[in-house]
mmCIF file of C-alpha atoms and ligand atoms in Angstrom:
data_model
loop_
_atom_site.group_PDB
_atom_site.id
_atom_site.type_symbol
_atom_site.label_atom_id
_atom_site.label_comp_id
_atom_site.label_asym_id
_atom_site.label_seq_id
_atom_site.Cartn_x
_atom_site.Cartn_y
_atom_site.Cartn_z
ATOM 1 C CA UNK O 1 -27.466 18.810 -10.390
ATOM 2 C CA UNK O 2 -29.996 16.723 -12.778
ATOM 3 C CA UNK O 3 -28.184 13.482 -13.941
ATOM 4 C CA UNK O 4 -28.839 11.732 -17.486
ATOM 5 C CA UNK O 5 -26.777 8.867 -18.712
ATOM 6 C CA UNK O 6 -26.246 8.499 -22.277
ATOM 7 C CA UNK O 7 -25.167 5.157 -24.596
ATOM 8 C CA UNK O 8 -22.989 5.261 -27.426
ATOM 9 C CA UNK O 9 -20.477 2.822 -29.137
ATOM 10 C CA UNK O 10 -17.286 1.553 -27.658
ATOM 11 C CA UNK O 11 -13.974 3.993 -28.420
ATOM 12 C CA UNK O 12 -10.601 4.793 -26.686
ATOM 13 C CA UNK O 13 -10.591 8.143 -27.462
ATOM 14 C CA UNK O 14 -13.988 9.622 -29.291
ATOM 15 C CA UNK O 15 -11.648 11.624 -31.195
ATOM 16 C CA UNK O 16 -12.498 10.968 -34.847
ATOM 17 C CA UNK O 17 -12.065 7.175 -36.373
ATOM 18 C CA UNK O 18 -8.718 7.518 -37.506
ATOM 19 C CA UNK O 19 -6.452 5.234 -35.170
ATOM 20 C CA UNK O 20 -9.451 3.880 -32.868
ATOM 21 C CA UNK O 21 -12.536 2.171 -33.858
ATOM 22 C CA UNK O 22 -16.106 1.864 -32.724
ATOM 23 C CA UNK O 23 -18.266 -1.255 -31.342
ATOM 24 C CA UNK O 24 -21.158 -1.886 -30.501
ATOM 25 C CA UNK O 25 -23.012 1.759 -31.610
ATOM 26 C CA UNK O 26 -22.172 4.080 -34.440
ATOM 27 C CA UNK O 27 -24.368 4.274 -37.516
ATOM 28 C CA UNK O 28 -26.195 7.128 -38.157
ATOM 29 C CA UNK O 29 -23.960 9.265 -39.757
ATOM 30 C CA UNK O 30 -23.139 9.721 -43.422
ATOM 31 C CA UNK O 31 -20.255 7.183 -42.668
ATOM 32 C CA UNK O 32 -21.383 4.916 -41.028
ATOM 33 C CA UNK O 33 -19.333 5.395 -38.052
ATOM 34 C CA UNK O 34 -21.582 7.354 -35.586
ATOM 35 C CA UNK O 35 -21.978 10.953 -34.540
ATOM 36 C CA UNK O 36 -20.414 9.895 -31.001
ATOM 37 C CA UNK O 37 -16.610 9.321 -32.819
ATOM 38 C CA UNK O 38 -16.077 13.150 -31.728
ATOM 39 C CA UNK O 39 -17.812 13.311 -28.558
ATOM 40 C CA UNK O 40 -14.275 14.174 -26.846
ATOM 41 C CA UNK O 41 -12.824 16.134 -29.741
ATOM 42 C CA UNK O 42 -12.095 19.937 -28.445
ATOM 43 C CA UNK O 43 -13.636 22.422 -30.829
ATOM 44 C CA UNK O 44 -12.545 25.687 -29.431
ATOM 45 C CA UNK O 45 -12.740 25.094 -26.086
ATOM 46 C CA UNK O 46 -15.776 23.217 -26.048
ATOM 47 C CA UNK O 47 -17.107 18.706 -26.706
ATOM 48 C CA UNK O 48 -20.199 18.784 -28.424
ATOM 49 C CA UNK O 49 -21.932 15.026 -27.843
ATOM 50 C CA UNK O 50 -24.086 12.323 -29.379
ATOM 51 C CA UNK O 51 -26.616 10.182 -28.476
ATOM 52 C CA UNK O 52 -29.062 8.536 -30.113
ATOM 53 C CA UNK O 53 -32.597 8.299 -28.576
ATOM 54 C CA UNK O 54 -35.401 6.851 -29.051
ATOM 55 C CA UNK O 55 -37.468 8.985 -31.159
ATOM 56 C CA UNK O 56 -36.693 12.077 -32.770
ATOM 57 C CA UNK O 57 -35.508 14.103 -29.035
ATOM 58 C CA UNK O 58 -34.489 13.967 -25.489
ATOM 59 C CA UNK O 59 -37.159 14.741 -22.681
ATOM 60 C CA UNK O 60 -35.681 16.941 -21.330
ATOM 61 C CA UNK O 61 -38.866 17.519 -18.945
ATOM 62 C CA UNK O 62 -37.978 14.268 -17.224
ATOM 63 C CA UNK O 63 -34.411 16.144 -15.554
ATOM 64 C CA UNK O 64 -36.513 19.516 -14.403
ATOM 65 C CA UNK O 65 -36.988 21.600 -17.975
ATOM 66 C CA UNK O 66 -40.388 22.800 -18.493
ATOM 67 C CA UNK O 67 -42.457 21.391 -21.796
ATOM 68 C CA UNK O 68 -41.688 24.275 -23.761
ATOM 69 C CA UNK O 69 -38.193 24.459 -22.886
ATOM 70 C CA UNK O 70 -35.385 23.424 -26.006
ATOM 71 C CA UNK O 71 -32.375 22.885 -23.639
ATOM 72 C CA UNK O 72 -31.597 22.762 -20.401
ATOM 73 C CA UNK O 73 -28.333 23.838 -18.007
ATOM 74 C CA UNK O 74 -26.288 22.386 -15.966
ATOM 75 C CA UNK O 75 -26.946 18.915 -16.297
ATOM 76 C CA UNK O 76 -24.111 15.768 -15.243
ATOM 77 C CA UNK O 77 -24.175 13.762 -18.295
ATOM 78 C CA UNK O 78 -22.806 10.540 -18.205
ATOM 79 C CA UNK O 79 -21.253 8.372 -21.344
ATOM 80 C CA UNK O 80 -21.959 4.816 -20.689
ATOM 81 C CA UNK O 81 -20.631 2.101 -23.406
ATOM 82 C CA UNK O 82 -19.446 -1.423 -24.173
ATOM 83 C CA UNK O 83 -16.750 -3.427 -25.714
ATOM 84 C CA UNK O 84 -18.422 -6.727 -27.724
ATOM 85 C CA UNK O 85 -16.741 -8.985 -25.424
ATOM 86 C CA UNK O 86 -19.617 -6.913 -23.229
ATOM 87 C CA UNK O 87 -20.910 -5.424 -20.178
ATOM 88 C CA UNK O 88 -21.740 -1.726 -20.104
ATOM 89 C CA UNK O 89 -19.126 0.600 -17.929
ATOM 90 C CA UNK O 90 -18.532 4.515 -17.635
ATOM 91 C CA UNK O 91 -16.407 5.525 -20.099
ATOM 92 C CA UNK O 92 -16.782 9.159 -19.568
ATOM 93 C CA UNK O 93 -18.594 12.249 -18.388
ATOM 94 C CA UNK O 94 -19.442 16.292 -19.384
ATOM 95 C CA UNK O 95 -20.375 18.336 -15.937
ATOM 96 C CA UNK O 96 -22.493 20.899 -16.259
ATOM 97 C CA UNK O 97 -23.702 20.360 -19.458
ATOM 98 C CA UNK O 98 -26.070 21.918 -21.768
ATOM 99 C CA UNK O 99 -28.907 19.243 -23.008
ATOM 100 C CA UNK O 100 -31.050 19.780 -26.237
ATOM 101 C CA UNK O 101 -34.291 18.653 -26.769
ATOM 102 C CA UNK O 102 -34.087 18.228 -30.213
ATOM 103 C CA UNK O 103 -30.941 17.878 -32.602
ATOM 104 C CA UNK O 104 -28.821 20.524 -33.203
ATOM 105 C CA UNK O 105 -26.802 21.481 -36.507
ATOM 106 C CA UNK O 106 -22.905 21.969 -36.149
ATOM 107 C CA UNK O 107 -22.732 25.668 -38.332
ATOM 108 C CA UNK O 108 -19.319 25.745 -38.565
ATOM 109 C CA UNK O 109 -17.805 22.278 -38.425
ATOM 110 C CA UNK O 110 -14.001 21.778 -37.928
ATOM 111 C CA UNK O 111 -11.610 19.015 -40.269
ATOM 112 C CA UNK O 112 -11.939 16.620 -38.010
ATOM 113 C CA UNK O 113 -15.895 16.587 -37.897
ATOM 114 C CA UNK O 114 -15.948 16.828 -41.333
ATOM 115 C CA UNK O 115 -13.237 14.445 -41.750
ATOM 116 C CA UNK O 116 -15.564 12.090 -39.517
ATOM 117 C CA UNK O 117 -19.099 13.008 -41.009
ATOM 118 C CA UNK O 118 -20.043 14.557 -37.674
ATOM 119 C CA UNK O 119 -22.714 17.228 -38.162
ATOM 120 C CA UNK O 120 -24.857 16.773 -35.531
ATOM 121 C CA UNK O 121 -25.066 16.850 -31.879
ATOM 122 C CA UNK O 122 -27.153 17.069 -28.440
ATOM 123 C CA UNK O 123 -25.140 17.903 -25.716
ATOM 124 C CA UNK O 124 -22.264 20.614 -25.218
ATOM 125 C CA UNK O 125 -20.130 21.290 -22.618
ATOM 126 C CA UNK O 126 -16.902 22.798 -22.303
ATOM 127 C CA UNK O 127 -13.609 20.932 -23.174
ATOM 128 C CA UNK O 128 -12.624 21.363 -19.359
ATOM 129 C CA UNK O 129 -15.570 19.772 -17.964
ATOM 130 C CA UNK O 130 -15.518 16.858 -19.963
ATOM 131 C CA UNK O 131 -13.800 13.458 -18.370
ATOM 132 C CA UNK O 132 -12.758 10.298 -20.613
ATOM 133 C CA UNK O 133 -11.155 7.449 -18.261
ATOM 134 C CA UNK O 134 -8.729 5.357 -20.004
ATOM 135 C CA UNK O 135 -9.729 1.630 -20.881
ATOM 136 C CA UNK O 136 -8.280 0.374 -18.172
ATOM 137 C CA UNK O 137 -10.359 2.935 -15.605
ATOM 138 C CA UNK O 138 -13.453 1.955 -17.004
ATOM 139 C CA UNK O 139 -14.315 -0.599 -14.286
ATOM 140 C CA UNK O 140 -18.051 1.298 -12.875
ATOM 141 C CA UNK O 141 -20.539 -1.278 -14.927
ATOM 142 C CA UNK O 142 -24.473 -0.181 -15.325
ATOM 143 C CA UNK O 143 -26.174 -3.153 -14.802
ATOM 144 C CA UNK O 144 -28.747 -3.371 -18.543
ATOM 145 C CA UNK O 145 -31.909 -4.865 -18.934
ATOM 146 C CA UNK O 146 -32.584 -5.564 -14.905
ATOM 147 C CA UNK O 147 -34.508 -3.391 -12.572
ATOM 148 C CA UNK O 148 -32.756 -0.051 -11.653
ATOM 149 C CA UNK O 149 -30.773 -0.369 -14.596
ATOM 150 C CA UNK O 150 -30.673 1.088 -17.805
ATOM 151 C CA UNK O 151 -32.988 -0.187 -19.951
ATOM 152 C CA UNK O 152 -32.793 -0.552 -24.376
ATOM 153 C CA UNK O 153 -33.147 2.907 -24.604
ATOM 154 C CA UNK O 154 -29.852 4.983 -25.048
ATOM 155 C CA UNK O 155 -31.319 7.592 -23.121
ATOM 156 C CA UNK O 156 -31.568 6.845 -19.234
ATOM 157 C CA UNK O 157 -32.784 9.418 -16.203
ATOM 158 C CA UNK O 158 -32.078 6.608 -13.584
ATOM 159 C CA UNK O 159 -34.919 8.093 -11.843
ATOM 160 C CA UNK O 160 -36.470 5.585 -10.401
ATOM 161 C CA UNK O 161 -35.618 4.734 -6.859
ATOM 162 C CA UNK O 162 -34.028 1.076 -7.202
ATOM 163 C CA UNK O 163 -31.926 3.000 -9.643
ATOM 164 C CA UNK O 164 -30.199 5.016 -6.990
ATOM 165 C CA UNK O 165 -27.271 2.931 -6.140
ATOM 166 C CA UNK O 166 -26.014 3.305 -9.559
ATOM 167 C CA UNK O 167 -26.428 7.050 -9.575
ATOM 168 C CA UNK O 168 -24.280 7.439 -5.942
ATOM 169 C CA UNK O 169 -21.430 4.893 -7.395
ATOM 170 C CA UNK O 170 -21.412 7.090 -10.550
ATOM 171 C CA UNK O 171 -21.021 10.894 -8.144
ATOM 172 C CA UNK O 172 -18.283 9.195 -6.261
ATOM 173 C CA UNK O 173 -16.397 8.026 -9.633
ATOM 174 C CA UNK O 174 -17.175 11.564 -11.171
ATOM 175 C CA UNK O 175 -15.915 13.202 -7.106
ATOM 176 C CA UNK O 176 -12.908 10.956 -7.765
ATOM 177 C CA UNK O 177 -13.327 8.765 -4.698
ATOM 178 C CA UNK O 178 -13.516 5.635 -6.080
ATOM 179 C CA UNK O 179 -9.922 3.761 -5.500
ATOM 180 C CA UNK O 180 -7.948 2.646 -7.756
ATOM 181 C CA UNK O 181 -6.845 -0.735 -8.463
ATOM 182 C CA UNK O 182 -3.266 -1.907 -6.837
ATOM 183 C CA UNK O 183 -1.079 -4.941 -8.535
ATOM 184 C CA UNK O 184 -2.016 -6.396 -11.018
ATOM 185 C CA UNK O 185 -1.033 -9.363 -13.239
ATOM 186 C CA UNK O 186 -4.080 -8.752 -15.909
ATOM 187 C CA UNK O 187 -2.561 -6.170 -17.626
ATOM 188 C CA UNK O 188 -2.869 -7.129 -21.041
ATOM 189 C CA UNK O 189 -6.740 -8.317 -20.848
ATOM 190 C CA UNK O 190 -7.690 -5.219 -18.859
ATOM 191 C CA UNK O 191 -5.524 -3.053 -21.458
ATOM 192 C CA UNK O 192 -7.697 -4.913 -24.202
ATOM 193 C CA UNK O 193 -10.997 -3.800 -22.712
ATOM 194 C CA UNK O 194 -12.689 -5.998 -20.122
ATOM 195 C CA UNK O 195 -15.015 -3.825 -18.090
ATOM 196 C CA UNK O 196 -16.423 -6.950 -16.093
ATOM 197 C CA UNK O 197 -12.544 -8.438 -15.434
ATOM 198 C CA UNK O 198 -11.769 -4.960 -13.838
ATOM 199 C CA UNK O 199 -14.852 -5.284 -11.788
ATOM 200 C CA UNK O 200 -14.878 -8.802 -10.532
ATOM 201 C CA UNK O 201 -11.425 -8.196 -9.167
ATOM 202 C CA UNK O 202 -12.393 -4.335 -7.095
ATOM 203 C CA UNK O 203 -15.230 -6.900 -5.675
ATOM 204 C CA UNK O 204 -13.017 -9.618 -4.326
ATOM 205 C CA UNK O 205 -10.269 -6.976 -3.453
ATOM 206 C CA UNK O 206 -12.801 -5.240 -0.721
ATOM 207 C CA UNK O 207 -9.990 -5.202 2.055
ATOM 208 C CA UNK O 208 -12.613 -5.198 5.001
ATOM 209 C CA UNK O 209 -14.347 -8.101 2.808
ATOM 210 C CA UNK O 210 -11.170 -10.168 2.715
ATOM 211 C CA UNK O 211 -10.916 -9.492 6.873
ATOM 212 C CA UNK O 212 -14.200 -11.395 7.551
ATOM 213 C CA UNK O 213 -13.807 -14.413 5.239
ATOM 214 C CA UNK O 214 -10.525 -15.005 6.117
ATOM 215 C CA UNK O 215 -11.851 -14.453 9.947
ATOM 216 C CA UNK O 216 -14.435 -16.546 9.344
ATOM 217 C CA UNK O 217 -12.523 -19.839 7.565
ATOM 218 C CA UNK O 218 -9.467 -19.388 10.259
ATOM 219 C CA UNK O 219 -11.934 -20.054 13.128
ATOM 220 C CA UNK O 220 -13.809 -22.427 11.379
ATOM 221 C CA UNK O 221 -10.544 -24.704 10.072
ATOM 222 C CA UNK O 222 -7.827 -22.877 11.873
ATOM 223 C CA UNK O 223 -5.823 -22.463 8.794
ATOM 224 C CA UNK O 224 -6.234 -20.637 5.089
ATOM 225 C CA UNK O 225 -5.994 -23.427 3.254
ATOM 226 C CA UNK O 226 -6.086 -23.076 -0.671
ATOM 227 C CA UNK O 227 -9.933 -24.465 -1.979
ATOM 228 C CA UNK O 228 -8.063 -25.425 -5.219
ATOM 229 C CA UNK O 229 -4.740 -26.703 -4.550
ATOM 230 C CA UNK O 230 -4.410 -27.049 -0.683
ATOM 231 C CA UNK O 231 -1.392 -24.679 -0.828
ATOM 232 C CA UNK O 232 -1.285 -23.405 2.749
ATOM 233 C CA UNK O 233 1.092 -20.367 3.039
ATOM 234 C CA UNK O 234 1.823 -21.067 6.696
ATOM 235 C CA UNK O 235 2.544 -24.282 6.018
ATOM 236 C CA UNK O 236 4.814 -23.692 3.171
ATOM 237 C CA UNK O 237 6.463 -20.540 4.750
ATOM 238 C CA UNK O 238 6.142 -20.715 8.322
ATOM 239 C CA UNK O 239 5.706 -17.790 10.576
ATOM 240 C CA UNK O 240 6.194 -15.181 7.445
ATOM 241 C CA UNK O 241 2.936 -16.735 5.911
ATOM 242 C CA UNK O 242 0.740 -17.073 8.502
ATOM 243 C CA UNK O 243 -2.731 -14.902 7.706
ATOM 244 C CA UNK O 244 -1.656 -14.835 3.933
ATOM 245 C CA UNK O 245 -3.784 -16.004 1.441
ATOM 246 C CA UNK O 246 -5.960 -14.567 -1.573
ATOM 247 C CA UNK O 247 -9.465 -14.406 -2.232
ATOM 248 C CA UNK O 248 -11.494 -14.828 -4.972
ATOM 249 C CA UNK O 249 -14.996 -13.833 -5.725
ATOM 250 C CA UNK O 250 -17.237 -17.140 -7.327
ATOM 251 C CA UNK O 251 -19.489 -15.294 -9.310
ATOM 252 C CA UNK O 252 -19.017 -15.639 -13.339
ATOM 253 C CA UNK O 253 -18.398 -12.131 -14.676
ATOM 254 C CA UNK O 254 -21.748 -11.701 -16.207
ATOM 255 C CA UNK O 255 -23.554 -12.574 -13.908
ATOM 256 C CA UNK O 256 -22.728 -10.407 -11.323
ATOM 257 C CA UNK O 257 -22.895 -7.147 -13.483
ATOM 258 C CA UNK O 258 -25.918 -5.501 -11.077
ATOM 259 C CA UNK O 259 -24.492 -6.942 -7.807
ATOM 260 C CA UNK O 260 -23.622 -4.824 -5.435
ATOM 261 C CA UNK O 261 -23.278 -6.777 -2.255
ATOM 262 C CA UNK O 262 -20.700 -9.459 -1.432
ATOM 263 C CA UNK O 263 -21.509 -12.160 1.131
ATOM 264 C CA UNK O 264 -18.845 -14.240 2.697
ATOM 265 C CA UNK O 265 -20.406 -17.522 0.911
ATOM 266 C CA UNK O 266 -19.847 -15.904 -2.403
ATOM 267 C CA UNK O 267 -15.792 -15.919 -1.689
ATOM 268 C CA UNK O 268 -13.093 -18.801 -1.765
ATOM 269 C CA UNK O 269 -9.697 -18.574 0.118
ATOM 270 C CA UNK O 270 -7.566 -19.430 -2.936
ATOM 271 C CA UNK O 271 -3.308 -19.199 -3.469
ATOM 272 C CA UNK O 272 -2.142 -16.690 -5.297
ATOM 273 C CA UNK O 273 -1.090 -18.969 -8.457
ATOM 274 C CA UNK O 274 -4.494 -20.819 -8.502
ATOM 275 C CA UNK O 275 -6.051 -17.220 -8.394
ATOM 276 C CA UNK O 276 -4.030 -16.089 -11.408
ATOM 277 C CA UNK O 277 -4.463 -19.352 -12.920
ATOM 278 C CA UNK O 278 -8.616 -18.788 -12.736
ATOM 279 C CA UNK O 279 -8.653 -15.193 -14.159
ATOM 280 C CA UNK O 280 -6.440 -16.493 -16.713
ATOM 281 C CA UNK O 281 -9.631 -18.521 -18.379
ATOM 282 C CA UNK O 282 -12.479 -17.400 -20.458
ATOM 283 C CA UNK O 283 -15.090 -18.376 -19.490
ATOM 284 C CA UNK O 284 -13.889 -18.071 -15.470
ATOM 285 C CA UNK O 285 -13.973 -21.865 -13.975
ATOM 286 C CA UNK O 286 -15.559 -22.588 -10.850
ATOM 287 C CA UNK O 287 -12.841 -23.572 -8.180
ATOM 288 C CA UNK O 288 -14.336 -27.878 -8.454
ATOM 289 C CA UNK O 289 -13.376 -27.384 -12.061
ATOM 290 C CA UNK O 290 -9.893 -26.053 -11.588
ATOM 291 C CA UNK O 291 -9.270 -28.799 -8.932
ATOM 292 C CA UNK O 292 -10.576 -31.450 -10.715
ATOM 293 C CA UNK O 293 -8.170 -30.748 -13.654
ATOM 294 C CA UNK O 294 -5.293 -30.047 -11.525
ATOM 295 C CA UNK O 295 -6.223 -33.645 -10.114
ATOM 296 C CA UNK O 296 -5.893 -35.152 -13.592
ATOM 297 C CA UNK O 297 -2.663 -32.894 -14.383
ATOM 298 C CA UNK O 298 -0.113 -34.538 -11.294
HETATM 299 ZN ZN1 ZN I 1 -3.940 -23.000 -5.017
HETATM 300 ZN ZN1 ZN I 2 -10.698 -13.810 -8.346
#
């Protein structure tokens, strides 16, 4: 099935303004608020969506219509968007969708569009095919502005082959085989919207990840010491903590948005209170920060 991936503002719900509020996209209707605030409104059964290209229509030619063609069938589009505190996730998807070439008039619109100034749209699907994760689900992030990622334009076929990571991440999110994220202290930031927070912490939480490094410092120290506070679980514990320890992932946030692979340099065995302590910060600390000012603290 042809894939397109389409940027609009930043909502919870893309169900009309009222209650939720848009960043980041959203002005080109009579309201200023953006044809998108009803992309997951259900009129009768069906989501009609927005997107705003570049230029006056979608090419449509580039996901297997022919020149003359004004839509297209069965098409996986997929909503990509982003808070201001940034990075650009999934929020959402239609499957097998119909895709316009050119802007289509809403003939009959219902309260809510009119309430919301929505008139317009280029994409329709039906209500049952369309998916809107949560905030706190919205943890897939499409890499902008390198290679194989999505460029300025809102419009993106991610057809070129460096691009095809992203599209296989994206299938297995829309097949519902991506995992889901156990215990968790974060609540509140992740509930806020912080696309890059939820992914930094699936990357260091890679179980067979965790395995090697912790493999790898045991045989080369013989113990999992904490790099920030020396806490040693074993130590503290005895038998019960022995092979316990957390580990955390050194990249800053935004810098790691179009990283796929982890190597066992880019991880620190950490406690679990120094590892709380780091996510805790904005802008994330590097672990010779965090012990430095711990050394000042006692
Ligand atoms: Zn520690
Ligand atoms: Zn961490």
């Amino acid at each position: 099935m042809p894939i397109i991936f389409c940027n609009i503002g930043w909502m919870k719900n893309y169900n009309g303004i009222s209650g939720d509020s848009i960043e980041r996209g959203g002005k080109y209707n009579e309201h200023s608020t953006g044809h998108e605030v009803c992309n997951f409104t259900n009129i009768n059964g069906n989501v009609y969506g927005y997107v705003q290209p570049v230029g006056r229509s979608i090419k449509i030619e580039k996901i297997g219509a022919s020149k003359q063609d004004d839509k297209i069938d069965g098409v996986d589009v997929v909503w990509t968007a982003g808070p201001e505190s940034g990075g650009t996730v999934v929020v959402g998807w239609y499957k097998d969708a119909t895709v316009y070439r050119d802007l289509q008039s809403i003939e009959n619109q219902n309260s809510k569009q009119k309430r919301n100034g929505v008139s317009s749209y280029r994409i329709k699907a039906s209500w049952a095919n369309a998916v809107l994760l949560p905030v706190e689900k919205r943890d897939l992030i499409i890499p902008r502005a390198v290679k194989g990622g999505i460029g300025q334009s809102n419009v993106w076929f991610a057809d070129k082959q460096e691009s095809q990571e992203i599209v296989n991440r994206t299938m297995a999110l829309i097949k519902g085989e991506s995992l889901d994220l156990p215990d968790i202290d974060f609540n509140r930031t992740i509930e806020e919207g912080n696309p890059r927070l939820v992914a930094h912490l699936r990357r260091e939480r890679n179980p067979s990840i965790i395995k090697k490094k912790k493999d790898s410092v045991l045989k080369a120290t013989g113990k999992l010491r904490c790099e920030v506070c020396s806490f040693d679980f074993k130590d503290f514990y005895g038998k019960i903590g022995e092979g316990f320890c957390e580990v955390h992932h050194l990249q800053p946030l935004s810098k790691a948005d179009g990283i796929v692979e982890t190597k066992l340099s880019d991880l620190a065995v950490i406690c679990s209170n120094c590892h709380r302590i780091i996510h805790r910060l904005d802008p994330m600390p590097s672990i010779d920060k965090l012990s430095k000012k711990l050394a000042k603290n006692v």
